PDB file of C-alpha atoms in Angstrom:
ATOM      1  CA  MET A   1      98.791  79.632  80.176  1.00  0.00           C
ATOM      2  CA  THR A   2     101.691  78.910  82.398  1.00  0.00           C
ATOM      3  CA  LEU A   3     103.776  81.793  83.199  1.00  0.00           C
ATOM      4  CA  LEU A   4     107.521  80.897  83.913  1.00  0.00           C
ATOM      5  CA  ILE A   5     110.185  84.008  84.431  1.00  0.00           C
ATOM      6  CA  ARG A   6     113.968  83.199  84.561  1.00  0.00           C
ATOM      7  CA  ASP A   7     116.716  85.211  84.169  1.00  0.00           C
ATOM      8  CA  GLY A   8     118.141  86.373  80.916  1.00  0.00           C
ATOM      9  CA  ALA A   9     120.945  84.158  79.295  1.00  0.00           C
ATOM     10  CA  PRO A  10     123.267  85.599  76.403  1.00  0.00           C
ATOM     11  CA  ASP A  11     121.292  83.352  73.812  1.00  0.00           C
ATOM     12  CA  ASP A  12     117.984  85.449  74.165  1.00  0.00           C
ATOM     13  CA  ALA A  13     119.490  88.126  72.331  1.00  0.00           C
ATOM     14  CA  GLU A  14     118.028  87.564  69.116  1.00  0.00           C
ATOM     15  CA  ALA A  15     114.185  86.442  70.754  1.00  0.00           C
ATOM     16  CA  LEU A  16     114.099  89.609  72.865  1.00  0.00           C
ATOM     17  CA  THR A  17     114.744  91.692  70.355  1.00  0.00           C
ATOM     18  CA  ALA A  18     112.236  90.409  68.139  1.00  0.00           C
ATOM     19  CA  LEU A  19     109.867  90.355  70.795  1.00  0.00           C
ATOM     20  CA  LEU A  20     111.022  94.541  71.053  1.00  0.00           C
ATOM     21  CA  ARG A  21     110.656  95.136  67.687  1.00  0.00           C
ATOM     22  CA  ARG A  22     107.387  93.565  67.191  1.00  0.00           C
ATOM     23  CA  SER A  23     105.596  95.045  70.576  1.00  0.00           C
ATOM     24  CA  ARG A  24     107.151  98.534  69.763  1.00  0.00           C
ATOM     25  CA  SER A  25     105.476  98.396  66.330  1.00  0.00           C
ATOM     26  CA  VAL A  26     102.304  97.181  67.187  1.00  0.00           C
ATOM     27  CA  ALA A  27     101.703  99.153  70.345  1.00  0.00           C
ATOM     28  CA  MET A  28     103.374 102.869  68.755  1.00  0.00           C
ATOM     29  CA  PRO A  29     102.899 102.605  65.194  1.00  0.00           C
ATOM     30  CA  TRP A  30     103.796 106.485  65.126  1.00  0.00           C
ATOM     31  CA  LEU A  31     107.300 105.647  66.484  1.00  0.00           C
ATOM     32  CA  ALA A  32     110.134 105.655  64.178  1.00  0.00           C
ATOM     33  CA  SER A  33     113.050 103.125  65.191  1.00  0.00           C
ATOM     34  CA  PRO A  34     116.171 104.994  65.166  1.00  0.00           C
ATOM     35  CA  HIS A  35     117.930 101.301  64.849  1.00  0.00           C
ATOM     36  CA  ASP A  36     117.855  98.711  62.150  1.00  0.00           C
ATOM     37  CA  GLU A  37     117.413  94.901  63.408  1.00  0.00           C
ATOM     38  CA  ALA A  38     121.470  94.351  63.573  1.00  0.00           C
ATOM     39  CA  ALA A  39     122.002  97.296  65.888  1.00  0.00           C
ATOM     40  CA  THR A  40     118.925  96.644  68.169  1.00  0.00           C
ATOM     41  CA  ARG A  41     120.268  92.779  68.387  1.00  0.00           C
ATOM     42  CA  TRP A  42     123.895  93.981  69.395  1.00  0.00           C
ATOM     43  CA  TRP A  43     122.825  96.303  71.621  1.00  0.00           C
ATOM     44  CA  MET A  44     120.103  93.889  73.344  1.00  0.00           C
ATOM     45  CA  ALA A  45     123.253  91.629  73.567  1.00  0.00           C
ATOM     46  CA  HIS A  46     126.305  94.031  74.706  1.00  0.00           C
ATOM     47  CA  VAL A  47     123.910  96.566  76.590  1.00  0.00           C
ATOM     48  CA  VAL A  48     120.941  95.219  78.142  1.00  0.00           C
ATOM     49  CA  LEU A  49     121.617  91.015  78.413  1.00  0.00           C
ATOM     50  CA  ALA A  50     125.089  92.076  79.616  1.00  0.00           C
ATOM     51  CA  GLY A  51     124.752  95.138  82.012  1.00  0.00           C
ATOM     52  CA  GLN A  52     121.111  94.911  83.082  1.00  0.00           C
ATOM     53  CA  ARG A  53     118.763  92.657  85.374  1.00  0.00           C
ATOM     54  CA  VAL A  54     117.067  91.304  82.731  1.00  0.00           C
ATOM     55  CA  ARG A  55     113.806  88.432  83.460  1.00  0.00           C
ATOM     56  CA  VAL A  56     112.564  86.761  80.633  1.00  0.00           C
ATOM     57  CA  ALA A  57     108.853  85.395  80.385  1.00  0.00           C
ATOM     58  CA  LEU A  58     108.199  82.113  78.764  1.00  0.00           C
ATOM     59  CA  ASP A  59     104.727  80.867  78.401  1.00  0.00           C
ATOM     60  CA  GLY A  60     105.216  76.896  77.585  1.00  0.00           C
ATOM     61  CA  GLY A  61     109.427  77.373  76.507  1.00  0.00           C
ATOM     62  CA  ARG A  62     107.847  80.141  74.148  1.00  0.00           C
ATOM     63  CA  VAL A  63     109.442  83.851  75.141  1.00  0.00           C
ATOM     64  CA  VAL A  64     106.124  86.095  75.704  1.00  0.00           C
ATOM     65  CA  GLY A  65     107.773  89.260  77.642  1.00  0.00           C
ATOM     66  CA  PHE A  66     110.622  90.484  79.260  1.00  0.00           C
ATOM     67  CA  ALA A  67     111.628  93.112  81.774  1.00  0.00           C
ATOM     68  CA  ALA A  68     115.302  94.604  82.285  1.00  0.00           C
ATOM     69  CA  VAL A  69     116.238  96.742  85.591  1.00  0.00           C
ATOM     70  CA  ASP A  70     119.231  98.849  85.482  1.00  0.00           C
ATOM     71  CA  GLY A  71     120.037 100.059  88.784  1.00  0.00           C
ATOM     72  CA  ASP A  72     116.885 101.588  90.174  1.00  0.00           C
ATOM     73  CA  TRP A  73     115.556 102.138  86.858  1.00  0.00           C
ATOM     74  CA  LEU A  74     112.743 100.126  84.883  1.00  0.00           C
ATOM     75  CA  ALA A  75     114.579 100.213  81.716  1.00  0.00           C
ATOM     76  CA  GLN A  76     112.583  97.999  79.685  1.00  0.00           C
ATOM     77  CA  LEU A  77     109.121  96.109  80.076  1.00  0.00           C
ATOM     78  CA  TYR A  78     107.723  94.472  76.698  1.00  0.00           C
ATOM     79  CA  VAL A  79     105.327  91.604  75.983  1.00  0.00           C
ATOM     80  CA  ASP A  80     104.623  90.112  73.183  1.00  0.00           C
ATOM     81  CA  PRO A  81     100.712  91.703  72.017  1.00  0.00           C
ATOM     82  CA  ASP A  82      99.583  88.362  71.481  1.00  0.00           C
ATOM     83  CA  HIS A  83     100.292  88.017  74.960  1.00  0.00           C
ATOM     84  CA  GLN A  84      98.969  91.724  76.219  1.00  0.00           C
ATOM     85  CA  GLY A  85      96.343  91.865  78.682  1.00  0.00           C
ATOM     86  CA  ALA A  86      97.190  88.346  80.270  1.00  0.00           C
ATOM     87  CA  GLY A  87      99.044  88.964  83.131  1.00  0.00           C
ATOM     88  CA  VAL A  88     102.621  88.657  81.714  1.00  0.00           C
ATOM     89  CA  GLY A  89     103.718  92.617  81.985  1.00  0.00           C
ATOM     90  CA  ARG A  90     101.961  92.896  86.067  1.00  0.00           C
ATOM     91  CA  ALA A  91     103.866  89.594  86.821  1.00  0.00           C
ATOM     92  CA  LEU A  92     107.284  90.869  85.150  1.00  0.00           C
ATOM     93  CA  LEU A  93     106.445  94.389  86.666  1.00  0.00           C
ATOM     94  CA  ASP A  94     105.817  92.857  90.043  1.00  0.00           C
ATOM     95  CA  ASP A  95     109.374  91.151  90.011  1.00  0.00           C
ATOM     96  CA  ALA A  96     111.307  94.388  88.940  1.00  0.00           C
ATOM     97  CA  VAL A  97     109.529  95.306  92.272  1.00  0.00           C
ATOM     98  CA  ARG A  98     110.798  92.845  94.254  1.00  0.00           C
ATOM     99  CA  ALA A  99     114.134  93.304  92.890  1.00  0.00           C
ATOM    100  CA  ARG A 100     113.764  96.745  94.053  1.00  0.00           C
ATOM    101  CA  PRO A 101     111.930  96.969  97.044  1.00  0.00           C
ATOM    102  CA  GLU A 102     113.091 100.483  97.954  1.00  0.00           C
ATOM    103  CA  GLY A 103     111.787 102.261  94.479  1.00  0.00           C
ATOM    104  CA  LEU A 104     111.908 102.103  90.781  1.00  0.00           C
ATOM    105  CA  SER A 105     111.560 104.460  88.244  1.00  0.00           C
ATOM    106  CA  LEU A 106     110.440 104.267  84.462  1.00  0.00           C
ATOM    107  CA  ARG A 107     109.672 106.625  81.439  1.00  0.00           C
ATOM    108  CA  VAL A 108     107.227 105.898  78.938  1.00  0.00           C
ATOM    109  CA  PHE A 109     106.447 107.936  76.096  1.00  0.00           C
ATOM    110  CA  GLN A 110     103.593 110.294  76.645  1.00  0.00           C
ATOM    111  CA  ARG A 111     101.351 108.869  73.407  1.00  0.00           C
ATOM    112  CA  ASN A 112     101.648 105.528  74.719  1.00  0.00           C
ATOM    113  CA  ILE A 113      98.693 105.807  76.881  1.00  0.00           C
ATOM    114  CA  ARG A 114      98.034 101.986  77.520  1.00  0.00           C
ATOM    115  CA  ALA A 115     100.944 101.825  78.783  1.00  0.00           C
ATOM    116  CA  ARG A 116     100.782 104.658  81.212  1.00  0.00           C
ATOM    117  CA  HIS A 117      97.543 103.579  82.050  1.00  0.00           C
ATOM    118  CA  PHE A 118      99.110 100.018  83.177  1.00  0.00           C
ATOM    119  CA  TYR A 119     102.093 101.220  85.335  1.00  0.00           C
ATOM    120  CA  GLU A 120      99.249 104.324  86.953  1.00  0.00           C
ATOM    121  CA  ALA A 121      97.132 101.389  88.047  1.00  0.00           C
ATOM    122  CA  ALA A 122     100.183  99.918  89.296  1.00  0.00           C
ATOM    123  CA  GLY A 123     101.007 102.208  91.297  1.00  0.00           C
ATOM    124  CA  PHE A 124     103.252 104.420  89.710  1.00  0.00           C
ATOM    125  CA  THR A 125     102.716 107.972  90.142  1.00  0.00           C
ATOM    126  CA  LEU A 126     103.990 110.666  87.123  1.00  0.00           C
ATOM    127  CA  VAL A 127     106.506 112.999  88.323  1.00  0.00           C
ATOM    128  CA  ASP A 128     107.667 114.267  85.663  1.00  0.00           C
ATOM    129  CA  GLU A 129     107.009 115.211  81.282  1.00  0.00           C
ATOM    130  CA  ASP A 130     109.623 116.287  78.527  1.00  0.00           C
ATOM    131  CA  ASP A 131     109.153 117.417  75.295  1.00  0.00           C
ATOM    132  CA  GLY A 132     111.414 114.346  73.809  1.00  0.00           C
ATOM    133  CA  SER A 133     114.896 116.005  74.276  1.00  0.00           C
ATOM    134  CA  ARG A 134     116.163 113.088  76.365  1.00  0.00           C
ATOM    135  CA  ASN A 135     115.486 110.134  74.273  1.00  0.00           C
ATOM    136  CA  GLU A 136     116.799 109.083  70.841  1.00  0.00           C
ATOM    137  CA  GLU A 137     113.648 108.875  69.416  1.00  0.00           C
ATOM    138  CA  ARG A 138     112.692 112.474  69.974  1.00  0.00           C
ATOM    139  CA  GLU A 139     109.633 111.742  71.291  1.00  0.00           C
ATOM    140  CA  ALA A 140     108.030 113.410  74.210  1.00  0.00           C
ATOM    141  CA  ASP A 141     107.761 110.705  77.376  1.00  0.00           C
ATOM    142  CA  CYS A 142     106.999 111.495  81.057  1.00  0.00           C
ATOM    143  CA  THR A 143     108.896 110.017  84.020  1.00  0.00           C
ATOM    144  CA  TYR A 144     107.133 107.775  86.465  1.00  0.00           C
ATOM    145  CA  THR A 145     107.891 106.205  89.954  1.00  0.00           C
ATOM    146  CA  TRP A 146     107.153 103.573  92.123  1.00  0.00           C
ATOM    147  CA  SER A 147     107.877 103.812  96.103  1.00  0.00           C
ATOM    148  CA  PRO A 148     107.097 101.321  98.803  1.00  0.00           C
ATOM    149  CA  PRO A 149     104.386 102.438 101.045  1.00  0.00           C
TER     150      PRO A 149
END
């Protein structure tokens, strides 16, 4: 695999929406999505790509992952299920940390054990757990932070 990471662009909305929806359905089949594909694509184009620092991972020109940083929060990090375990997520996470060397926080669903282990292995520390009242999925989540040594 030859991985290239570049800035997200407005015309990435469709590919990132498809990747997000596929990744979530495979990793978290128990999670009900509060939005349909059209609403998710609108949000991707008009909120994520328009207002966050989005980085897209490509393998041979194919979108295989993306990360979005909003202020000091890692708002999104998704990798195509067929490319998980190949270093794409870690490359995107390292890129996000380089963009926020003073620290970075994120939220992950409590039941998403694989993601939790991924962030813990990358040096993120669990700082809080919630009953789901702060997210639209109403799914219990936790907050992790990374601070420089």
